Coordinates of C-alpha atoms and ligand atoms in Angstrom, one line a residue:
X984 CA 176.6 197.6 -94.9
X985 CA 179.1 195.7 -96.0
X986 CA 180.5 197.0 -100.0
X987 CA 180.7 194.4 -102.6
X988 CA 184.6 194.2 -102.3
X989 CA 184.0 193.0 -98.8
X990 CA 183.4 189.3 -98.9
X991 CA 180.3 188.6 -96.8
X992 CA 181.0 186.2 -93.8
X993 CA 177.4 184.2 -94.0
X994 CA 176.0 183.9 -90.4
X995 CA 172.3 183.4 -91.2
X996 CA 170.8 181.4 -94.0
X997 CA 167.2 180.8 -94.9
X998 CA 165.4 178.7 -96.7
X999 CA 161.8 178.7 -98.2
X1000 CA 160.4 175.4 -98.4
X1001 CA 160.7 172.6 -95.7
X1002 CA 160.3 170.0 -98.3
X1003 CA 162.1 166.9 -99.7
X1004 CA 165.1 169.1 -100.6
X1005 CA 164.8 172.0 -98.4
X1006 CA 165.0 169.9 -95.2
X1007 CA 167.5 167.4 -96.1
X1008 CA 169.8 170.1 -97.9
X1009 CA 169.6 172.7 -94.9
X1010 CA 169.7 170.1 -92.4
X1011 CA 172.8 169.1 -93.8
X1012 CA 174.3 172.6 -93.7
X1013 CA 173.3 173.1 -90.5
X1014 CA 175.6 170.1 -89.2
X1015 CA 178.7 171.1 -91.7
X1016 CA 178.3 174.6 -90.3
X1017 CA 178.0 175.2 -86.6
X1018 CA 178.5 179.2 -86.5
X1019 CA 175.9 179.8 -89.0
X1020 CA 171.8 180.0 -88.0
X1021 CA 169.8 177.9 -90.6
X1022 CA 166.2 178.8 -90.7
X1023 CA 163.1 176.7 -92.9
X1024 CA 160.4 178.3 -93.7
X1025 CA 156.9 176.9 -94.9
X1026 CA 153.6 178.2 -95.2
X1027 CA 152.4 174.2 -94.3
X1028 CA 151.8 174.6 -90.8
X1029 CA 151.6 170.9 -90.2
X1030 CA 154.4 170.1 -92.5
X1031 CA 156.6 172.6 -90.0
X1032 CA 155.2 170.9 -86.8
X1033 CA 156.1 167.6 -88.3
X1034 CA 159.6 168.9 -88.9
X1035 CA 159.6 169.8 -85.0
X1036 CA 158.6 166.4 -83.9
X1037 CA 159.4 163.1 -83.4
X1038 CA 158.3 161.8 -86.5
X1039 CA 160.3 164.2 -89.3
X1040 CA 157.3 164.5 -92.7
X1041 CA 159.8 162.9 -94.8
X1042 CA 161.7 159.5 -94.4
X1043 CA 165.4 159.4 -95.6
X1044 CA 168.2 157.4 -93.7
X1045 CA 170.5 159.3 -91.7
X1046 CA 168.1 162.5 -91.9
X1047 CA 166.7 162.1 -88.6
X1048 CA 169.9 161.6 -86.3
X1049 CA 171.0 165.1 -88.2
X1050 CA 167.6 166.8 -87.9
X1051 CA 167.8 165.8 -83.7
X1052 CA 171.3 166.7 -83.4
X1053 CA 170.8 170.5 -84.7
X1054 CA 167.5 171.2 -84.4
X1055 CA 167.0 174.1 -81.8
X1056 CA 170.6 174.9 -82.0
X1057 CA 171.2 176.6 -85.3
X1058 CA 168.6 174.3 -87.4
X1059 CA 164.7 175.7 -86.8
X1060 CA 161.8 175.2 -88.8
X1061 CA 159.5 177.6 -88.5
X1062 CA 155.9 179.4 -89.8
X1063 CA 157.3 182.7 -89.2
X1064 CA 158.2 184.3 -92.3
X1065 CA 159.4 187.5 -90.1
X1066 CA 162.5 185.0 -89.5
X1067 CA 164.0 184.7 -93.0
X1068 CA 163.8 188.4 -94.1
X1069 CA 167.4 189.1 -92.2
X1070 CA 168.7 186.3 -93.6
X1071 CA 171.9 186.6 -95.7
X1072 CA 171.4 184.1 -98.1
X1073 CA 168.2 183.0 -98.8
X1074 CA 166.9 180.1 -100.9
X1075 CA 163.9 179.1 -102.6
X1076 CA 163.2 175.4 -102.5
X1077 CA 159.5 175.5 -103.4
X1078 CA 157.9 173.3 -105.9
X1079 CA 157.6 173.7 -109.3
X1080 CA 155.4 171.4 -110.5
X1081 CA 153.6 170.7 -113.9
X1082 CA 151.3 172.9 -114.7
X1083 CA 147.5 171.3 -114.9
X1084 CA 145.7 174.2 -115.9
X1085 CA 146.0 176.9 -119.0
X1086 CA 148.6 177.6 -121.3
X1087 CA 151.2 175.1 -121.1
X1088 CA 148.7 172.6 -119.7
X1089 CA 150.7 169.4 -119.1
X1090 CA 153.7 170.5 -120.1
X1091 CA 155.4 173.8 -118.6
X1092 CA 156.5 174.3 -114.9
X1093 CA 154.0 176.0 -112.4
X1094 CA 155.8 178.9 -111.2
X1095 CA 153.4 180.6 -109.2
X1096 CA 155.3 179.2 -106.1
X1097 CA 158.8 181.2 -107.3
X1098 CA 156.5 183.9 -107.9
X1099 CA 155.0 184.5 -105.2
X1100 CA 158.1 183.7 -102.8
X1101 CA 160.0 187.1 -105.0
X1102 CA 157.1 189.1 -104.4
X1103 CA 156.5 188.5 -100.8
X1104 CA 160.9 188.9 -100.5
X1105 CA 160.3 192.4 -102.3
X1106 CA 157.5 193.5 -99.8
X1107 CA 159.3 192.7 -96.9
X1108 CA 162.8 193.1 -97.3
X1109 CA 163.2 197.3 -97.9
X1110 CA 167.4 197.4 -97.5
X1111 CA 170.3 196.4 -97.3
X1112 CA 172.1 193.4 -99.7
X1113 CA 170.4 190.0 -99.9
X1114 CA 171.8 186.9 -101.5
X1115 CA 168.4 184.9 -103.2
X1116 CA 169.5 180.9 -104.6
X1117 CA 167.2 179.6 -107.0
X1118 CA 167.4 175.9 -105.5
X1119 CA 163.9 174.5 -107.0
X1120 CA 164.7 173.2 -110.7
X1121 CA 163.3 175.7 -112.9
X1122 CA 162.9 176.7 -116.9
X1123 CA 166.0 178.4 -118.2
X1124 CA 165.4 182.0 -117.6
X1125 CA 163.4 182.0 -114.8
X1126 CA 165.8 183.9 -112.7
X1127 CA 164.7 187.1 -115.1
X1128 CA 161.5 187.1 -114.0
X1129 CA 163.0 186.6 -110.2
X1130 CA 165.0 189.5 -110.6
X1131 CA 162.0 191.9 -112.4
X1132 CA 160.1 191.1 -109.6
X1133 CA 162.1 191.8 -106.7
X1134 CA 163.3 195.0 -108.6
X1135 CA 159.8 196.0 -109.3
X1136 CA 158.6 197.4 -106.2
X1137 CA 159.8 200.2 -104.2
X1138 CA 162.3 198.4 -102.0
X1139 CA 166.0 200.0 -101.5
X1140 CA 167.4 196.6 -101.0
X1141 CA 170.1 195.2 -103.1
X1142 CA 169.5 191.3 -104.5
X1143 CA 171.7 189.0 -106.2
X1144 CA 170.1 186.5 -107.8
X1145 CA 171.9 182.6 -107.9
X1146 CA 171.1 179.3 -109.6
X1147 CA 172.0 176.8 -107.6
X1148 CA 170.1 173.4 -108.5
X1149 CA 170.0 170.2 -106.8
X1150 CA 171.2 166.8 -107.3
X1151 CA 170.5 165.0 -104.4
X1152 CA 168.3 161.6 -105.3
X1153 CA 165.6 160.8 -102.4
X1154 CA 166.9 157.7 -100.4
X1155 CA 170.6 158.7 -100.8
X1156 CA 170.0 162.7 -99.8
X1157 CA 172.1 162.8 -97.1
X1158 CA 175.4 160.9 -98.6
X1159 CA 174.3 162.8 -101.8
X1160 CA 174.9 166.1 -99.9
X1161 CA 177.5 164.7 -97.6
X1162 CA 179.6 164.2 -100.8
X1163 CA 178.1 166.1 -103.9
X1164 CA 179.5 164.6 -107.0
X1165 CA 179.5 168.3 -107.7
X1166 CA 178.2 172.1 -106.4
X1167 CA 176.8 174.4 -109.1
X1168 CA 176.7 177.8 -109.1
X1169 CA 175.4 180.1 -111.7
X1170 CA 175.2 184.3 -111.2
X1171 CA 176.7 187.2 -112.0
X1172 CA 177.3 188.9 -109.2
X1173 CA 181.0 187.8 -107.7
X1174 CA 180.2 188.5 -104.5
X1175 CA 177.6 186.4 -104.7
X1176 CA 179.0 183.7 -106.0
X1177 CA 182.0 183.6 -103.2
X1178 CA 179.7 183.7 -100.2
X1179 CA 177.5 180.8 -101.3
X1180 CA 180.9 179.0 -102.0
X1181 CA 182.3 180.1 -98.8
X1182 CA 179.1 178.0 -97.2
X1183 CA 179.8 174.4 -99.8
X1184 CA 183.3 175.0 -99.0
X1185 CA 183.2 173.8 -95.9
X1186 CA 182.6 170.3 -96.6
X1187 CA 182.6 170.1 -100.4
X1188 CA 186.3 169.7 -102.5
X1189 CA 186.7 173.4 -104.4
X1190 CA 187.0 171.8 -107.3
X1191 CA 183.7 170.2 -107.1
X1192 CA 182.3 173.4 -106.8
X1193 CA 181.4 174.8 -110.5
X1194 CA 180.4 178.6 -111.5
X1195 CA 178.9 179.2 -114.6
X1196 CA 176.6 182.0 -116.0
X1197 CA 172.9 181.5 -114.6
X1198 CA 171.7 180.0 -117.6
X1199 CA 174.1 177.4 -117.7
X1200 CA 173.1 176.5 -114.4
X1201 CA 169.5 176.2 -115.1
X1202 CA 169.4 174.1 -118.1
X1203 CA 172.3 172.1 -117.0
X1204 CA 169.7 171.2 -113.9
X1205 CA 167.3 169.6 -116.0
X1206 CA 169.5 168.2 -119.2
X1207 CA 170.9 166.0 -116.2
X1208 CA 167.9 164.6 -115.2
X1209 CA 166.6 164.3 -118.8
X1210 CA 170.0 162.4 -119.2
X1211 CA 169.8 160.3 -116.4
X1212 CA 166.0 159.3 -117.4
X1213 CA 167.1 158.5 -121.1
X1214 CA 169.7 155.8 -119.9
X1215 CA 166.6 153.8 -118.3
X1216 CA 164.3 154.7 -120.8
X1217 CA 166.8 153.1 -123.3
X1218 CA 167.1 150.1 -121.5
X1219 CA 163.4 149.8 -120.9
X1220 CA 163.4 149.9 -124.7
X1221 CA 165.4 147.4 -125.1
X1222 CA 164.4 144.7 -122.0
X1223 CA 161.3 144.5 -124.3
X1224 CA 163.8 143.4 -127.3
X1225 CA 165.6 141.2 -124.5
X1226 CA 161.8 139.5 -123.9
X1227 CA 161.2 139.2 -127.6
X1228 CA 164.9 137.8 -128.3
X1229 CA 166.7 135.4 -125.8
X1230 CA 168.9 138.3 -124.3
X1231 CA 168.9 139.1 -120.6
X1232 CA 168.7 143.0 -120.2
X1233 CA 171.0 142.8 -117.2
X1234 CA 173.5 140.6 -118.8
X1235 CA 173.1 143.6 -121.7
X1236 CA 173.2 147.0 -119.5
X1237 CA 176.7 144.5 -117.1
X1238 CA 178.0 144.6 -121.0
X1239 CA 177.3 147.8 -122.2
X1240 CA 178.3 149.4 -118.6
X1241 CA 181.3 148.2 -118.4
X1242 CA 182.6 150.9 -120.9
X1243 CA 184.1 153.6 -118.8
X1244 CA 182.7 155.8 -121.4
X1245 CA 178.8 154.7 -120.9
X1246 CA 179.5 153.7 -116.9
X1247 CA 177.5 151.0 -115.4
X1248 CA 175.0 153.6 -113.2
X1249 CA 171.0 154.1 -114.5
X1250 CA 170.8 151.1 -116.3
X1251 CA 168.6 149.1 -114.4
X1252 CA 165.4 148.1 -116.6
X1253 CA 162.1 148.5 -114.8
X1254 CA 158.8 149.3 -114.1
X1255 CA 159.0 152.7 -115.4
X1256 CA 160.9 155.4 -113.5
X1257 CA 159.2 157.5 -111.2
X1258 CA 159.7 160.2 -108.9
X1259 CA 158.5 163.9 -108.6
X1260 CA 161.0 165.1 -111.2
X1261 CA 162.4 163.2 -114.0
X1262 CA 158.9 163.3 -115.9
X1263 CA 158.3 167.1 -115.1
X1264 CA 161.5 168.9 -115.8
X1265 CA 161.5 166.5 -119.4
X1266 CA 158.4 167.4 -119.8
X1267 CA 159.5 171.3 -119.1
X1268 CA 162.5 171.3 -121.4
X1269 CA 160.2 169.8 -123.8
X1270 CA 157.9 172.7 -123.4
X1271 CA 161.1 175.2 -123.5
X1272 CA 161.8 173.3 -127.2
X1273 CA 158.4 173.9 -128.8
X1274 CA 158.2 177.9 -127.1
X1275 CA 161.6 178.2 -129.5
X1276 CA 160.4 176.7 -132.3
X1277 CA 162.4 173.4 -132.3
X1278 CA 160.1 170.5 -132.6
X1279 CA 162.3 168.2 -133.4
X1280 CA 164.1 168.4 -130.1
X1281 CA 161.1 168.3 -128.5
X1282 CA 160.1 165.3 -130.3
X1283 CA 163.8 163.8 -129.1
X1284 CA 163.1 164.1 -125.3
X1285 CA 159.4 163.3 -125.5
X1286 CA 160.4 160.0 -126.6
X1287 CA 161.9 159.5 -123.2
X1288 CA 158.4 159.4 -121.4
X1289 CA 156.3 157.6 -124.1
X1290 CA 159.0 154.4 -123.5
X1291 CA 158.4 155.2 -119.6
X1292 CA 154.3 154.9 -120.2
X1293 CA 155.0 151.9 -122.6
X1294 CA 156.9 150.1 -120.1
X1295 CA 154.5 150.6 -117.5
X1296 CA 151.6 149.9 -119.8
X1297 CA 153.6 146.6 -120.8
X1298 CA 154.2 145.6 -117.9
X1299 CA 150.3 145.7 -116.3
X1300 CA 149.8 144.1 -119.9
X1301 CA 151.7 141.2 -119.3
X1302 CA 150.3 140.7 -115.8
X1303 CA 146.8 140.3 -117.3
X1304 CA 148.0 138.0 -119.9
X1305 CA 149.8 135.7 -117.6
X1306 CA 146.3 135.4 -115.5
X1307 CA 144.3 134.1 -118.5
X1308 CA 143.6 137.4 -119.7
X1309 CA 141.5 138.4 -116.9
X1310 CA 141.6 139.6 -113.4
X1311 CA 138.4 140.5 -112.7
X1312 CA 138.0 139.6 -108.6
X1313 CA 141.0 137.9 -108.1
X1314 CA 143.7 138.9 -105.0
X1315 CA 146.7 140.8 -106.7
X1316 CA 149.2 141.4 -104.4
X1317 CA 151.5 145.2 -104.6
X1318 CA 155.1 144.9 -103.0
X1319 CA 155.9 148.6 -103.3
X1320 CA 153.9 151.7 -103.7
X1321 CA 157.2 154.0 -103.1
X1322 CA 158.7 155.2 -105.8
X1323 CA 161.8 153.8 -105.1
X1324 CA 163.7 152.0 -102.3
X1325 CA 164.3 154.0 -98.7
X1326 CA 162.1 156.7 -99.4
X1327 CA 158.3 157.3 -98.2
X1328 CA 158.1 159.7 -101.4
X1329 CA 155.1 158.4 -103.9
X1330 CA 155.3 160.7 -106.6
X1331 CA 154.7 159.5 -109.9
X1332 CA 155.4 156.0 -108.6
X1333 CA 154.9 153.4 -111.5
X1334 CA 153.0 151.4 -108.8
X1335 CA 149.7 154.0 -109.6
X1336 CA 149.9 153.7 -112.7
X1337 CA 149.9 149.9 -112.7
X1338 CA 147.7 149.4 -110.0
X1339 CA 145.0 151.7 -112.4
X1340 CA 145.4 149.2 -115.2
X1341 CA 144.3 146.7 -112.6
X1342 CA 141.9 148.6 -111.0
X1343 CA 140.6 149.1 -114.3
X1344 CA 139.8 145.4 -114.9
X1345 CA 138.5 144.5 -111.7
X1346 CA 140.9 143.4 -109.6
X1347 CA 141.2 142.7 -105.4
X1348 CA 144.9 145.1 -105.0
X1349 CA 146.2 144.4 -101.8
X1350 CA 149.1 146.6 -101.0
X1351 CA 152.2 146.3 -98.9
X1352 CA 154.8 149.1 -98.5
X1353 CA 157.2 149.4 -95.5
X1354 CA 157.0 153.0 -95.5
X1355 CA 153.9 154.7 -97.3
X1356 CA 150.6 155.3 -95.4
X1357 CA 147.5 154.2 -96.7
X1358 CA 146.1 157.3 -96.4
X1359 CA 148.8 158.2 -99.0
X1360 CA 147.9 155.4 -101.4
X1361 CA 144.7 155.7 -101.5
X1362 CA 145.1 159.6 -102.3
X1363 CA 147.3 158.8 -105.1
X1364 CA 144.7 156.3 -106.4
X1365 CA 141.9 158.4 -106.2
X1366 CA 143.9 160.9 -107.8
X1367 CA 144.9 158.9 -111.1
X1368 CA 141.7 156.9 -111.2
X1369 CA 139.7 160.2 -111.7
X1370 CA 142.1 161.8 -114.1
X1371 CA 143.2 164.3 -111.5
X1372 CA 146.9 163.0 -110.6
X1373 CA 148.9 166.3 -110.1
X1374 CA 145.4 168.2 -110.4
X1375 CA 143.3 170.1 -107.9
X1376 CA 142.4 166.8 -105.4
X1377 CA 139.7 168.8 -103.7
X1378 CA 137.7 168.6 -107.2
X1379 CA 137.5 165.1 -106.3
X1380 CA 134.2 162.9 -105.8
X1381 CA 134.2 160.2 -103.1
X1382 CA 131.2 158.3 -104.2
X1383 CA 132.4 158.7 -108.4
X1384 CA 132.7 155.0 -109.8
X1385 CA 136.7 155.5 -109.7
X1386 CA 136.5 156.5 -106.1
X1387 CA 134.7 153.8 -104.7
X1388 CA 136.4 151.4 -107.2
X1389 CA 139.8 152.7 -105.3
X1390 CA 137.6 152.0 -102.1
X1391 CA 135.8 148.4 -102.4
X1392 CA 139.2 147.1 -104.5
X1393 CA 142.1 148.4 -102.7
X1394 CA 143.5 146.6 -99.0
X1395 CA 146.5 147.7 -97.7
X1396 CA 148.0 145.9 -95.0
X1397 CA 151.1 146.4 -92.4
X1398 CA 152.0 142.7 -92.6
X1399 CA 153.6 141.4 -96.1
X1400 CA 152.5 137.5 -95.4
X1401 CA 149.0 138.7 -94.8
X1402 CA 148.7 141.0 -98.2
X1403 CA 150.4 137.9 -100.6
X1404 CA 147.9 135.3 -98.4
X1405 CA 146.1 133.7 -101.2
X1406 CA 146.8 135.8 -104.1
X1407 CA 146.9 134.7 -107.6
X1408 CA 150.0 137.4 -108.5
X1409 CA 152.5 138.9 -106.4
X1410 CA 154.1 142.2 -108.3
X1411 CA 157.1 143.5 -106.7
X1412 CA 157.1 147.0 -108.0
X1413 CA 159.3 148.8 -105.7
X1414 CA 163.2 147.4 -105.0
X1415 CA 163.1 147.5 -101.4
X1416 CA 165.5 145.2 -99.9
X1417 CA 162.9 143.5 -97.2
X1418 CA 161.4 141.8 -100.0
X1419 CA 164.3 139.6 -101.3
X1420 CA 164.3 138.0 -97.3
X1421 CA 160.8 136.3 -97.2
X1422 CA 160.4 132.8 -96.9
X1423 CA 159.1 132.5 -99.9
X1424 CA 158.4 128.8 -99.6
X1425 CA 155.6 130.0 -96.9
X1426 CA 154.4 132.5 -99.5
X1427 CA 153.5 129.8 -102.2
X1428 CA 152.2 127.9 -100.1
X1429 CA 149.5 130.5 -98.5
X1430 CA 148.5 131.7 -102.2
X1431 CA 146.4 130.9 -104.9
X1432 CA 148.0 128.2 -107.8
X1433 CA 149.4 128.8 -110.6
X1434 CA 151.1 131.4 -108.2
X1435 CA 152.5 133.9 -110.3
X1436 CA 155.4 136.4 -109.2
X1437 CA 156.4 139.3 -111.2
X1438 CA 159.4 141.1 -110.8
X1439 CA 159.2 144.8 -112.1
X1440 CA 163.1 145.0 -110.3
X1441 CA 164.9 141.9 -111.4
X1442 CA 165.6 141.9 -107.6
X1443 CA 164.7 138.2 -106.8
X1444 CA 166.8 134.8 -106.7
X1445 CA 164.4 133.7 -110.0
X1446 CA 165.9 129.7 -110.0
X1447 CA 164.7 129.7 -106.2
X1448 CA 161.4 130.6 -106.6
X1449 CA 160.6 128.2 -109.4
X1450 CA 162.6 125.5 -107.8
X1451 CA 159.6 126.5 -105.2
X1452 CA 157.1 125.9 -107.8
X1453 CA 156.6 130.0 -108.7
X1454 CA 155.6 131.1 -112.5
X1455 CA 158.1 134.5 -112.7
X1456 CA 158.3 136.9 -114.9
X1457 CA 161.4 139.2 -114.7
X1458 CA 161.8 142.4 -117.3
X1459 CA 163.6 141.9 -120.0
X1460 CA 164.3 138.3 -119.5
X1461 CA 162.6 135.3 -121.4
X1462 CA 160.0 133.1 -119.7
X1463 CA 160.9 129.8 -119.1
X1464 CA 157.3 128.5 -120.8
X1465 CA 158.0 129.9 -124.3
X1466 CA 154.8 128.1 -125.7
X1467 CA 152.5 130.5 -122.8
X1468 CA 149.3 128.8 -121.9
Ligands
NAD2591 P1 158.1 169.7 -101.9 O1 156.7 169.7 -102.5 O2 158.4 168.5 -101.1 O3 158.3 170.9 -101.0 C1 158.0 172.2 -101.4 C2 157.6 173.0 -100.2 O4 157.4 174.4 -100.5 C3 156.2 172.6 -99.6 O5 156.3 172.2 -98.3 C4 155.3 173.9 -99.8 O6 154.4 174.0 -98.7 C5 156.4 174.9 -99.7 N1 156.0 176.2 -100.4 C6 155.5 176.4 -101.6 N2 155.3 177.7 -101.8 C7 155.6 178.4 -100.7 C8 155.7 179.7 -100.3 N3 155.3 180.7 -101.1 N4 156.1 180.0 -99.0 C9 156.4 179.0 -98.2 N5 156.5 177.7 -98.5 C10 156.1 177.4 -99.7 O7 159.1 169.8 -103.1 P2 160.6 169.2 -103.2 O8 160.5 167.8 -103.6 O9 161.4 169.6 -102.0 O10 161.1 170.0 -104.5 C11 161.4 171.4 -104.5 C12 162.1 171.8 -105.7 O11 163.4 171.1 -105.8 C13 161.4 171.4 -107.0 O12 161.7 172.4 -108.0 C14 162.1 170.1 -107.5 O13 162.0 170.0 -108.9 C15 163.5 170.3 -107.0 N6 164.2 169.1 -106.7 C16 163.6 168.1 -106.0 C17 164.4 166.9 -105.7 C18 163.7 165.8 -105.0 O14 164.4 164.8 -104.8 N7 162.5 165.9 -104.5 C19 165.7 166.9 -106.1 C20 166.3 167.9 -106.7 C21 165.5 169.1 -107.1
UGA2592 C1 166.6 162.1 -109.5 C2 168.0 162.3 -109.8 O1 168.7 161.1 -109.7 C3 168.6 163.4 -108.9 O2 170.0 163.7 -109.3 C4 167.8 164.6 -109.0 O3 168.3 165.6 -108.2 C5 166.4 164.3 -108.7 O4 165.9 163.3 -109.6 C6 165.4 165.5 -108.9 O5 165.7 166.4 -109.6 O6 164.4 165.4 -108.2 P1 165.3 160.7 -107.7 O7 164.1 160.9 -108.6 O8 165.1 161.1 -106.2 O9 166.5 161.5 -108.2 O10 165.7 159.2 -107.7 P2 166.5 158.3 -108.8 O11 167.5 157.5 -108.0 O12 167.0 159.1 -109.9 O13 165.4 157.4 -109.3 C7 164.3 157.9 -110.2 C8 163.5 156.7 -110.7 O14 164.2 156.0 -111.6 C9 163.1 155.7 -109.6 O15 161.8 155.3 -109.9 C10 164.1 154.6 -109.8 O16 163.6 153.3 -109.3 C11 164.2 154.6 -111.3 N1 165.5 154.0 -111.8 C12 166.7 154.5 -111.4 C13 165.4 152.9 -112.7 O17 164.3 152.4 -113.0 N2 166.6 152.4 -113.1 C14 167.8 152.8 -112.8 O18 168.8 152.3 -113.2 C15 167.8 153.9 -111.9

């Protein structure tokens, strides 16, 4: 065994949880690092066999070419949890979701995931030293309860325990991790600390690779996405000031960015931001603030998600407005159910929420989306409709009123022409870039007059389409027809 003045040369890494940053993260080390064995490890059998075929669970540019040029050389995804236990390094990439049941209720991170990877890591690994890397985004702290676990039982084995969150954004993972705007590191062990550096070394600049104490490293995880969410919260807030007052939001955030001290990135207004973290780790650090008794920091970043519900609620608002103030039975056409552009991922995608409102008042939602399955819509649907979005799906009735509401209401189509085919609206609610090259001469023509287009991503050529004849509606700009109908 090596002593802890040796540094360790890493040969063998593993990694618990083949998901949207476990893949893509140990993929990528797996290509900067020939000599060393990178193992994934999930308990999802069919998420594993996707990983070892030709269609990869996740989509993310450039992840497949990496994925077939390593996989079965040092890159394996496997069920076998006998495979990570002689791991060096080992990381925990599970998911930490909100919690939807007990104390905490809608608020605090789940952490029975963590948990139960520490306790099946002290059960099976009885010697020697182990390196274990917090990579999920956790509560401050959490690596106490990591370490009183793994030190509870009767194992000989030495752990040092790491924070090492994540950054990477889905649809840019691989550049993201090609070229880390920085690598952070908390711990306390030194030896530690080198050998996981040793690994980011490789590829990453050293002085883009930070160490601080492991609570550093925690919060500084989820005050970064709380920060990033904040910029387009604030400009949410104020595209609805833009609507109200003659400004144009993106003429406002161009201003405001150009200040090298603000900097022109997250402040594009939308439909709400989405995506399987920004909402939960606020919501978490929220949580954290009220456990220590500081309610008016809670308060501060709860505002952050009641502009984000406000700006989707406005927006489904406005759509109903626009068609009369109802739109009960008529075609509604979705461009977008993704989250955001270049990723399959759905989580928390303002799309649901809209398409609820809709549902709510009757309308035909016909959905396009290059990427997401139906299967995966109508889930996510079903899900919201019933009030059990995050929540235990299997509780769910297919023949409930919100079921079958999802299932007589909802079409989803492959072919974009044939969902905005004689539609009174077309929403665009997702900023893929397929949908600024339709002819969308032939789409006005095929739909439904007035036809009505809203942009929920200021990403369309807004004097072309109503040179075609289009009504638009863009966020945060003013409508042409001030007097509205
Ligand atoms: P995910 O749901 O895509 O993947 C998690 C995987 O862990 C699942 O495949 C699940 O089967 C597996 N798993 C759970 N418990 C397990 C166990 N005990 N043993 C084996 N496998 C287990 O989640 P994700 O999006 O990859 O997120 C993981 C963590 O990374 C979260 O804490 C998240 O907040 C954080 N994060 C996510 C992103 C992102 O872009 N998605 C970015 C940065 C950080
Ligand atoms: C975000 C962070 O950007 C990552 O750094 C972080 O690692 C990750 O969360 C995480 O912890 O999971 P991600 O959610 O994948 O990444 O994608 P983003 O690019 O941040 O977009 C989030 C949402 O905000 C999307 O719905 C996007 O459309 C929206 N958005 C983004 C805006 O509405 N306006 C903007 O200006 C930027």
């Amino acid at each position: 065994m090596q002593t802890s003045s040796t540094p360790l040369i890493v040969s063998k890494i593993a990694c618990i949880g083949a998901g949207y940053v476990g893949g893509p993260t140990m993929t990528v080390i797996a290509n900067k690092c020939h000599d060393i064995q990178v193992v994934i490890y999930d308990m999802n059998q069919h998420r594993i066999d996707e990983w070892n075929s030709d269609h990869l669970p996740i989509y993310e540019p450039g992840l497949e070419e990496l994925v077939f040029e390593r996989r079965g050389k040092n890159l394996h995804f496997t069920t076998d949890y006998a495979q990570v236990v002689d791991a060096d390094i080992i990381f925990l990439s599970v998911n930490t979701p909100t919690k939807y049941y007990g104390v905490g209720k809608g608020r605090a991170a789940d952490l029975k995931y963590i948990e139960s990877c520490a306790r099946q890591l002290r059960d099976t690994i009885k010697s020697g030293r182990k390196i274990i890397v917090e990579k999920s985004t956790v509560p401050i702290r959490t690596s106490i309860a990591v370490k009183r676990i793994l030190e509870s039982g009767d194992s000989q084995a030495q752990f040092d325990i790491l924070s090492n969150p994540e950054f990477l954004a889905e649809g840019t993972a691989i550049s993201d991790l090609n070229a880390p705007d920085r690598v952070l590191i908390g711990g306390e062990s030194d030896y530690a600390i080198q050998a996981l550096s040793s690994v980011y070394a490789r590829w990453v600049p050293k002085e883009n690779i930070i160490t601080t104490n492991l609570w550093s490293s925690e919060l500084s995880k989820l005050v970064a996405n709380c920060m990033l969410a904040q910029r387009i919260s604030s400009m949410n807030a104020i595209s609805a000031l833009c609507e109200k007052t003659g400004a144009d939001v993106q003429q406002v955030s161009y201003a405001v960015g150009k200040d090298t001290r603000i900097g022109a990135k997250f402040l594009q207004a939308s439909v709400g931001f989405g995506g399987s973290c920004f909402q939960k780790d606020i919501l978490n650090l929220v949580y954290l603030a009220e456990h220590y008794n500081l309610p008016e920091v809670a308060k501060y970043f709860y505002g952050i998600i009641e502009i984000n519900d406000y700006q989707r609620d406005r927006f489904a608002k406005k759509v109903i407005h626009k068609l009369f103030n109802t739109v009960s039975n008529k075609k509604i056409c979705i461009l977008g159910f993704a989250f955001k552009k270049n990723t399959s991922d759905t989580r928390e995608s303002s799309t649901i929420y809209i398409c609820k409102s809709l549902l709510e008042e009757r309308a035909q939602i016909c959905i396009y989306d290059p990427k997401v399955t139906e299967n995966q819509m109508r889930y996510d649907l079903k899900s919201l409709m019933n009030d059990s979005y995050g929540g235990d799906f299997s509780a769910i009735s297919e023949t409930s009123p919100e079921s079958e509401l999802v299932s007589k209401n909802v079409k989803v189509f492959s072919d974009p022409y044939e969902a905005m085919a004689d539609a009174h609206a077309i929403l665009v609610l997702t900023e893929w870039d397929e949908f600024k090259t339709y002819d969308y001469q032939r789409v006005f023509d095929s739909m439904k007059k007035p036809a009505n287009l809203f942009d929920g991503r200021n990403i369309l050529d807004r004097e072309q389409l109503e040179q075609i004849g289009f009504e638009v509606y863009q966020i945060g700009k003013q409508e042409k027809n001030l007097a509205d109908w």
